[in-house]
């Protein structure tokens, strides 16, 4: 019996590609393809699913990490394969915490998706070693420390330095130091330029 697959992705081209991959294999059969993670957990309650291929960031504000965590609580036997093009550095760890079985980057992975699907269904946990390298001005995202990225994530929401300090429970002076270090590393002239480019590049995604 082929494994029953559900695809959750709000972008038409990737979703159609995943559908083609599933339909091309005798080992899988596509039972549902949807554009929002909001209803994914409800669907698995009344339908037999073996594998979910799911994006993280959805246009309607839902996200695959929250949905994955809920699905794993409801039906832990379902395998979940997260697929994303976003290099947000927190996603890998958060996926592991949610119980996600495997993780695949859309544009940069050298492992074919079908191979990752097969290995996942065989009981492996297939994760990349690290997030893709993304340029942020003169720097790469890996040049920023974990604390700098935390500050940057809040900064990109438009918060003031004092609001960042309050949110992260650190001092105002520490916030200023982290921002100044990031400006030096990236070469951006202002905190606003830094925040905008961080969001455009996908280095941080504060809404998720």
PDB file of C-alpha atoms in Angstrom:
ATOM      1  CA  UNK A   1       0.000   0.000   0.000  1.00  0.00           C
ATOM      2  CA  UNK A   2       1.395   3.427  -0.911  1.00  0.00           C
ATOM      3  CA  UNK A   3       1.863   5.991   1.831  1.00  0.00           C
ATOM      4  CA  UNK A   4      -0.887   8.627   2.013  1.00  0.00           C
ATOM      5  CA  UNK A   5       0.480  12.179   1.654  1.00  0.00           C
ATOM      6  CA  UNK A   6      -0.914  15.616   2.451  1.00  0.00           C
ATOM      7  CA  UNK A   7       0.797  18.741   1.092  1.00  0.00           C
ATOM      8  CA  UNK A   8       0.474  22.103   2.869  1.00  0.00           C
ATOM      9  CA  UNK A   9       1.982  25.045   0.962  1.00  0.00           C
ATOM     10  CA  UNK A  10       0.466  28.404   0.032  1.00  0.00           C
ATOM     11  CA  UNK A  11       2.700  28.941  -3.032  1.00  0.00           C
ATOM     12  CA  UNK A  12       1.314  27.490  -6.245  1.00  0.00           C
ATOM     13  CA  UNK A  13       4.556  26.500  -7.969  1.00  0.00           C
ATOM     14  CA  UNK A  14       6.167  24.619  -5.060  1.00  0.00           C
ATOM     15  CA  UNK A  15       2.862  22.962  -4.195  1.00  0.00           C
ATOM     16  CA  UNK A  16       2.405  21.765  -7.769  1.00  0.00           C
ATOM     17  CA  UNK A  17       6.005  20.520  -7.844  1.00  0.00           C
ATOM     18  CA  UNK A  18       5.473  18.534  -4.655  1.00  0.00           C
ATOM     19  CA  UNK A  19       2.263  17.103  -6.123  1.00  0.00           C
ATOM     20  CA  UNK A  20       4.183  15.971  -9.211  1.00  0.00           C
ATOM     21  CA  UNK A  21       6.883  14.344  -7.070  1.00  0.00           C
ATOM     22  CA  UNK A  22       4.324  12.470  -4.996  1.00  0.00           C
ATOM     23  CA  UNK A  23       2.336  11.363  -8.038  1.00  0.00           C
ATOM     24  CA  UNK A  24       5.495  10.181  -9.816  1.00  0.00           C
ATOM     25  CA  UNK A  25       6.240   7.542  -7.174  1.00  0.00           C
ATOM     26  CA  UNK A  26       4.461   4.242  -6.670  1.00  0.00           C
ATOM     27  CA  UNK A  27       5.310   4.481  -2.972  1.00  0.00           C
ATOM     28  CA  UNK A  28       3.050   7.485  -2.357  1.00  0.00           C
ATOM     29  CA  UNK A  29      -0.444   8.670  -3.114  1.00  0.00           C
ATOM     30  CA  UNK A  30      -1.650  12.267  -2.762  1.00  0.00           C
ATOM     31  CA  UNK A  31      -4.812  12.523  -0.687  1.00  0.00           C
ATOM     32  CA  UNK A  32      -4.927  16.266   0.035  1.00  0.00           C
ATOM     33  CA  UNK A  33      -3.190  19.470  -1.066  1.00  0.00           C
ATOM     34  CA  UNK A  34      -4.069  22.677   0.790  1.00  0.00           C
ATOM     35  CA  UNK A  35      -2.817  26.265   0.989  1.00  0.00           C
ATOM     36  CA  UNK A  36      -3.034  26.904   4.738  1.00  0.00           C
ATOM     37  CA  UNK A  37      -1.668  25.264   7.847  1.00  0.00           C
ATOM     38  CA  UNK A  38      -4.652  26.510   9.839  1.00  0.00           C
ATOM     39  CA  UNK A  39      -6.846  23.533   8.966  1.00  0.00           C
ATOM     40  CA  UNK A  40      -4.142  20.863   8.755  1.00  0.00           C
ATOM     41  CA  UNK A  41      -4.612  19.543  12.291  1.00  0.00           C
ATOM     42  CA  UNK A  42      -8.383  19.235  11.854  1.00  0.00           C
ATOM     43  CA  UNK A  43      -7.985  17.343   8.594  1.00  0.00           C
ATOM     44  CA  UNK A  44      -5.753  14.648  10.082  1.00  0.00           C
ATOM     45  CA  UNK A  45      -8.326  13.928  12.795  1.00  0.00           C
ATOM     46  CA  UNK A  46     -10.812  12.596  10.273  1.00  0.00           C
ATOM     47  CA  UNK A  47      -8.485  11.307   7.533  1.00  0.00           C
ATOM     48  CA  UNK A  48      -5.777   8.680   7.282  1.00  0.00           C
ATOM     49  CA  UNK A  49      -2.438  10.411   6.587  1.00  0.00           C
ATOM     50  CA  UNK A  50       1.048   8.901   6.731  1.00  0.00           C
ATOM     51  CA  UNK A  51       3.215  11.858   5.656  1.00  0.00           C
ATOM     52  CA  UNK A  52       2.713  15.636   5.628  1.00  0.00           C
ATOM     53  CA  UNK A  53       4.925  17.844   3.454  1.00  0.00           C
ATOM     54  CA  UNK A  54       4.476  21.330   4.913  1.00  0.00           C
ATOM     55  CA  UNK A  55       5.829  24.836   4.422  1.00  0.00           C
ATOM     56  CA  UNK A  56       6.318  27.150   7.405  1.00  0.00           C
ATOM     57  CA  UNK A  57       5.319  30.683   6.403  1.00  0.00           C
ATOM     58  CA  UNK A  58       1.765  30.976   5.037  1.00  0.00           C
ATOM     59  CA  UNK A  59       0.120  34.026   3.516  1.00  0.00           C
ATOM     60  CA  UNK A  60      -2.879  33.794   5.851  1.00  0.00           C
ATOM     61  CA  UNK A  61      -0.667  34.091   8.941  1.00  0.00           C
ATOM     62  CA  UNK A  62      -0.717  30.404   9.847  1.00  0.00           C
ATOM     63  CA  UNK A  63       2.578  28.562  10.069  1.00  0.00           C
ATOM     64  CA  UNK A  64       3.748  25.011   9.643  1.00  0.00           C
ATOM     65  CA  UNK A  65       5.709  24.828  12.892  1.00  0.00           C
ATOM     66  CA  UNK A  66       2.652  25.482  15.057  1.00  0.00           C
ATOM     67  CA  UNK A  67       0.599  23.093  12.943  1.00  0.00           C
ATOM     68  CA  UNK A  68       3.288  20.410  13.162  1.00  0.00           C
ATOM     69  CA  UNK A  69       3.440  20.638  16.945  1.00  0.00           C
ATOM     70  CA  UNK A  70      -0.334  20.297  17.197  1.00  0.00           C
ATOM     71  CA  UNK A  71      -0.476  17.384  14.755  1.00  0.00           C
ATOM     72  CA  UNK A  72       2.266  15.544  16.648  1.00  0.00           C
ATOM     73  CA  UNK A  73       0.188  15.881  19.825  1.00  0.00           C
ATOM     74  CA  UNK A  74      -2.932  14.552  18.085  1.00  0.00           C
ATOM     75  CA  UNK A  75      -1.343  11.851  15.930  1.00  0.00           C
ATOM     76  CA  UNK A  76       2.340  11.347  16.731  1.00  0.00           C
ATOM     77  CA  UNK A  77       2.694   8.491  14.226  1.00  0.00           C
ATOM     78  CA  UNK A  78       2.224  10.867  11.286  1.00  0.00           C
ATOM     79  CA  UNK A  79       5.558  11.777   9.711  1.00  0.00           C
ATOM     80  CA  UNK A  80       6.081  15.491   9.059  1.00  0.00           C
ATOM     81  CA  UNK A  81       8.559  16.880   6.544  1.00  0.00           C
ATOM     82  CA  UNK A  82       9.004  20.648   6.760  1.00  0.00           C
ATOM     83  CA  UNK A  83       9.955  22.396   3.509  1.00  0.00           C
ATOM     84  CA  UNK A  84      10.894  26.076   3.399  1.00  0.00           C
ATOM     85  CA  UNK A  85      12.852  28.659   1.448  1.00  0.00           C
ATOM     86  CA  UNK A  86      13.265  30.921   4.490  1.00  0.00           C
ATOM     87  CA  UNK A  87      16.719  30.932   6.165  1.00  0.00           C
ATOM     88  CA  UNK A  88      15.405  32.166   9.531  1.00  0.00           C
ATOM     89  CA  UNK A  89      17.985  30.718  11.889  1.00  0.00           C
ATOM     90  CA  UNK A  90      15.533  29.608  14.582  1.00  0.00           C
ATOM     91  CA  UNK A  91      13.524  27.304  12.321  1.00  0.00           C
ATOM     92  CA  UNK A  92      15.713  24.195  12.584  1.00  0.00           C
ATOM     93  CA  UNK A  93      15.696  24.103  16.378  1.00  0.00           C
ATOM     94  CA  UNK A  94      12.011  24.958  16.579  1.00  0.00           C
ATOM     95  CA  UNK A  95      11.199  22.169  14.121  1.00  0.00           C
ATOM     96  CA  UNK A  96      13.038  19.671  16.316  1.00  0.00           C
ATOM     97  CA  UNK A  97      11.197  20.955  19.392  1.00  0.00           C
ATOM     98  CA  UNK A  98       7.872  20.500  17.562  1.00  0.00           C
ATOM     99  CA  UNK A  99       8.710  16.881  16.786  1.00  0.00           C
ATOM    100  CA  UNK A 100       9.157  17.401  13.052  1.00  0.00           C
ATOM    101  CA  UNK A 101      10.712  14.291  11.498  1.00  0.00           C
ATOM    102  CA  UNK A 102      12.686  15.897   8.648  1.00  0.00           C
ATOM    103  CA  UNK A 103      13.558  19.325   7.243  1.00  0.00           C
ATOM    104  CA  UNK A 104      14.327  20.328   3.637  1.00  0.00           C
ATOM    105  CA  UNK A 105      15.274  23.698   2.120  1.00  0.00           C
ATOM    106  CA  UNK A 106      13.510  24.290  -1.184  1.00  0.00           C
ATOM    107  CA  UNK A 107      16.175  26.077  -3.190  1.00  0.00           C
ATOM    108  CA  UNK A 108      19.481  24.875  -1.791  1.00  0.00           C
ATOM    109  CA  UNK A 109      19.248  21.208  -0.775  1.00  0.00           C
ATOM    110  CA  UNK A 110      21.354  18.780  -2.777  1.00  0.00           C
ATOM    111  CA  UNK A 111      19.302  15.822  -1.521  1.00  0.00           C
ATOM    112  CA  UNK A 112      16.246  15.110  -3.742  1.00  0.00           C
ATOM    113  CA  UNK A 113      12.951  15.577  -1.931  1.00  0.00           C
ATOM    114  CA  UNK A 114      11.808  12.062  -2.841  1.00  0.00           C
ATOM    115  CA  UNK A 115      14.933  10.634  -1.204  1.00  0.00           C
ATOM    116  CA  UNK A 116      14.216  12.607   1.971  1.00  0.00           C
ATOM    117  CA  UNK A 117      10.615  11.350   1.906  1.00  0.00           C
ATOM    118  CA  UNK A 118      11.772   7.726   1.592  1.00  0.00           C
ATOM    119  CA  UNK A 119      14.310   8.065   4.395  1.00  0.00           C
ATOM    120  CA  UNK A 120      11.739   9.788   6.614  1.00  0.00           C
ATOM    121  CA  UNK A 121       9.202   7.012   6.114  1.00  0.00           C
ATOM    122  CA  UNK A 122      11.963   4.504   6.902  1.00  0.00           C
ATOM    123  CA  UNK A 123      12.331   6.119  10.320  1.00  0.00           C
ATOM    124  CA  UNK A 124      15.241   8.502   9.748  1.00  0.00           C
ATOM    125  CA  UNK A 125      15.327  12.117  10.859  1.00  0.00           C
ATOM    126  CA  UNK A 126      16.822  14.016   7.937  1.00  0.00           C
ATOM    127  CA  UNK A 127      17.982  17.535   8.831  1.00  0.00           C
ATOM    128  CA  UNK A 128      20.501  19.879   7.196  1.00  0.00           C
ATOM    129  CA  UNK A 129      23.615  20.606   9.220  1.00  0.00           C
ATOM    130  CA  UNK A 130      22.921  24.339   9.262  1.00  0.00           C
ATOM    131  CA  UNK A 131      20.777  27.073   7.768  1.00  0.00           C
ATOM    132  CA  UNK A 132      21.746  28.403   4.313  1.00  0.00           C
ATOM    133  CA  UNK A 133      24.271  31.220   4.249  1.00  0.00           C
ATOM    134  CA  UNK A 134      22.462  34.482   3.541  1.00  0.00           C
ATOM    135  CA  UNK A 135      24.192  37.792   2.943  1.00  0.00           C
ATOM    136  CA  UNK A 136      23.155  40.702   5.111  1.00  0.00           C
ATOM    137  CA  UNK A 137      25.058  43.652   3.785  1.00  0.00           C
ATOM    138  CA  UNK A 138      28.765  42.884   4.104  1.00  0.00           C
ATOM    139  CA  UNK A 139      28.124  39.995   6.490  1.00  0.00           C
ATOM    140  CA  UNK A 140      26.600  36.529   6.376  1.00  0.00           C
ATOM    141  CA  UNK A 141      23.933  35.520   8.834  1.00  0.00           C
ATOM    142  CA  UNK A 142      26.449  33.162  10.470  1.00  0.00           C
ATOM    143  CA  UNK A 143      28.605  36.190  11.342  1.00  0.00           C
ATOM    144  CA  UNK A 144      25.953  37.361  13.811  1.00  0.00           C
ATOM    145  CA  UNK A 145      25.823  35.918  17.304  1.00  0.00           C
ATOM    146  CA  UNK A 146      22.720  34.244  18.699  1.00  0.00           C
ATOM    147  CA  UNK A 147      22.020  37.252  20.924  1.00  0.00           C
ATOM    148  CA  UNK A 148      22.509  39.673  18.040  1.00  0.00           C
ATOM    149  CA  UNK A 149      19.961  37.708  16.025  1.00  0.00           C
ATOM    150  CA  UNK A 150      17.517  37.844  18.929  1.00  0.00           C
ATOM    151  CA  UNK A 151      17.922  41.630  19.060  1.00  0.00           C
ATOM    152  CA  UNK A 152      17.602  41.854  15.282  1.00  0.00           C
ATOM    153  CA  UNK A 153      14.391  39.799  15.291  1.00  0.00           C
ATOM    154  CA  UNK A 154      12.734  42.247  17.687  1.00  0.00           C
ATOM    155  CA  UNK A 155      14.307  45.269  15.979  1.00  0.00           C
ATOM    156  CA  UNK A 156      12.744  44.215  12.675  1.00  0.00           C
ATOM    157  CA  UNK A 157       9.266  44.621  14.183  1.00  0.00           C
ATOM    158  CA  UNK A 158       9.872  48.369  14.547  1.00  0.00           C
ATOM    159  CA  UNK A 159      10.509  48.375  18.290  1.00  0.00           C
ATOM    160  CA  UNK A 160      12.604  51.053  19.948  1.00  0.00           C
ATOM    161  CA  UNK A 161      15.834  50.151  21.723  1.00  0.00           C
ATOM    162  CA  UNK A 162      14.102  50.372  25.105  1.00  0.00           C
ATOM    163  CA  UNK A 163      11.279  48.131  23.889  1.00  0.00           C
ATOM    164  CA  UNK A 164      13.847  45.599  22.668  1.00  0.00           C
ATOM    165  CA  UNK A 165      15.562  45.721  26.064  1.00  0.00           C
ATOM    166  CA  UNK A 166      12.245  45.127  27.832  1.00  0.00           C
ATOM    167  CA  UNK A 167      11.267  42.273  25.498  1.00  0.00           C
ATOM    168  CA  UNK A 168      14.586  40.443  25.901  1.00  0.00           C
ATOM    169  CA  UNK A 169      15.146  41.364  29.577  1.00  0.00           C
ATOM    170  CA  UNK A 170      18.502  42.986  28.907  1.00  0.00           C
ATOM    171  CA  UNK A 171      19.751  46.505  29.461  1.00  0.00           C
ATOM    172  CA  UNK A 172      19.286  49.425  27.069  1.00  0.00           C
ATOM    173  CA  UNK A 173      23.075  49.750  26.804  1.00  0.00           C
ATOM    174  CA  UNK A 174      23.409  46.082  25.837  1.00  0.00           C
ATOM    175  CA  UNK A 175      20.856  46.554  23.080  1.00  0.00           C
ATOM    176  CA  UNK A 176      22.751  49.537  21.727  1.00  0.00           C
ATOM    177  CA  UNK A 177      26.014  47.558  21.827  1.00  0.00           C
ATOM    178  CA  UNK A 178      24.492  44.661  19.856  1.00  0.00           C
ATOM    179  CA  UNK A 179      22.977  46.977  17.264  1.00  0.00           C
ATOM    180  CA  UNK A 180      26.253  48.878  16.834  1.00  0.00           C
ATOM    181  CA  UNK A 181      28.135  45.601  16.379  1.00  0.00           C
ATOM    182  CA  UNK A 182      25.647  44.494  13.717  1.00  0.00           C
ATOM    183  CA  UNK A 183      25.955  47.825  11.909  1.00  0.00           C
ATOM    184  CA  UNK A 184      29.737  47.419  11.899  1.00  0.00           C
ATOM    185  CA  UNK A 185      29.524  43.855  10.578  1.00  0.00           C
ATOM    186  CA  UNK A 186      26.934  44.534   7.881  1.00  0.00           C
ATOM    187  CA  UNK A 187      28.042  48.007   6.820  1.00  0.00           C
ATOM    188  CA  UNK A 188      24.531  49.428   7.050  1.00  0.00           C
ATOM    189  CA  UNK A 189      24.330  53.071   8.064  1.00  0.00           C
ATOM    190  CA  UNK A 190      21.211  52.977  10.239  1.00  0.00           C
ATOM    191  CA  UNK A 191      19.236  50.587  12.425  1.00  0.00           C
ATOM    192  CA  UNK A 192      16.272  51.049  10.065  1.00  0.00           C
ATOM    193  CA  UNK A 193      18.331  49.944   7.071  1.00  0.00           C
ATOM    194  CA  UNK A 194      19.561  46.952   9.068  1.00  0.00           C
ATOM    195  CA  UNK A 195      16.041  45.958  10.109  1.00  0.00           C
ATOM    196  CA  UNK A 196      14.559  46.288   6.620  1.00  0.00           C
ATOM    197  CA  UNK A 197      17.288  44.249   4.981  1.00  0.00           C
ATOM    198  CA  UNK A 198      17.086  41.578   7.668  1.00  0.00           C
ATOM    199  CA  UNK A 199      13.422  41.056   6.859  1.00  0.00           C
ATOM    200  CA  UNK A 200      13.872  41.197   3.084  1.00  0.00           C
ATOM    201  CA  UNK A 201      16.650  38.590   3.208  1.00  0.00           C
ATOM    202  CA  UNK A 202      14.661  36.284   5.488  1.00  0.00           C
ATOM    203  CA  UNK A 203      17.457  36.310   8.058  1.00  0.00           C
ATOM    204  CA  UNK A 204      14.809  36.888  10.722  1.00  0.00           C
ATOM    205  CA  UNK A 205      11.057  36.442  10.497  1.00  0.00           C
ATOM    206  CA  UNK A 206       9.486  38.018  13.591  1.00  0.00           C
ATOM    207  CA  UNK A 207       5.870  37.089  12.872  1.00  0.00           C
ATOM    208  CA  UNK A 208       6.406  33.340  13.155  1.00  0.00           C
TER     209      UNK A 208
END
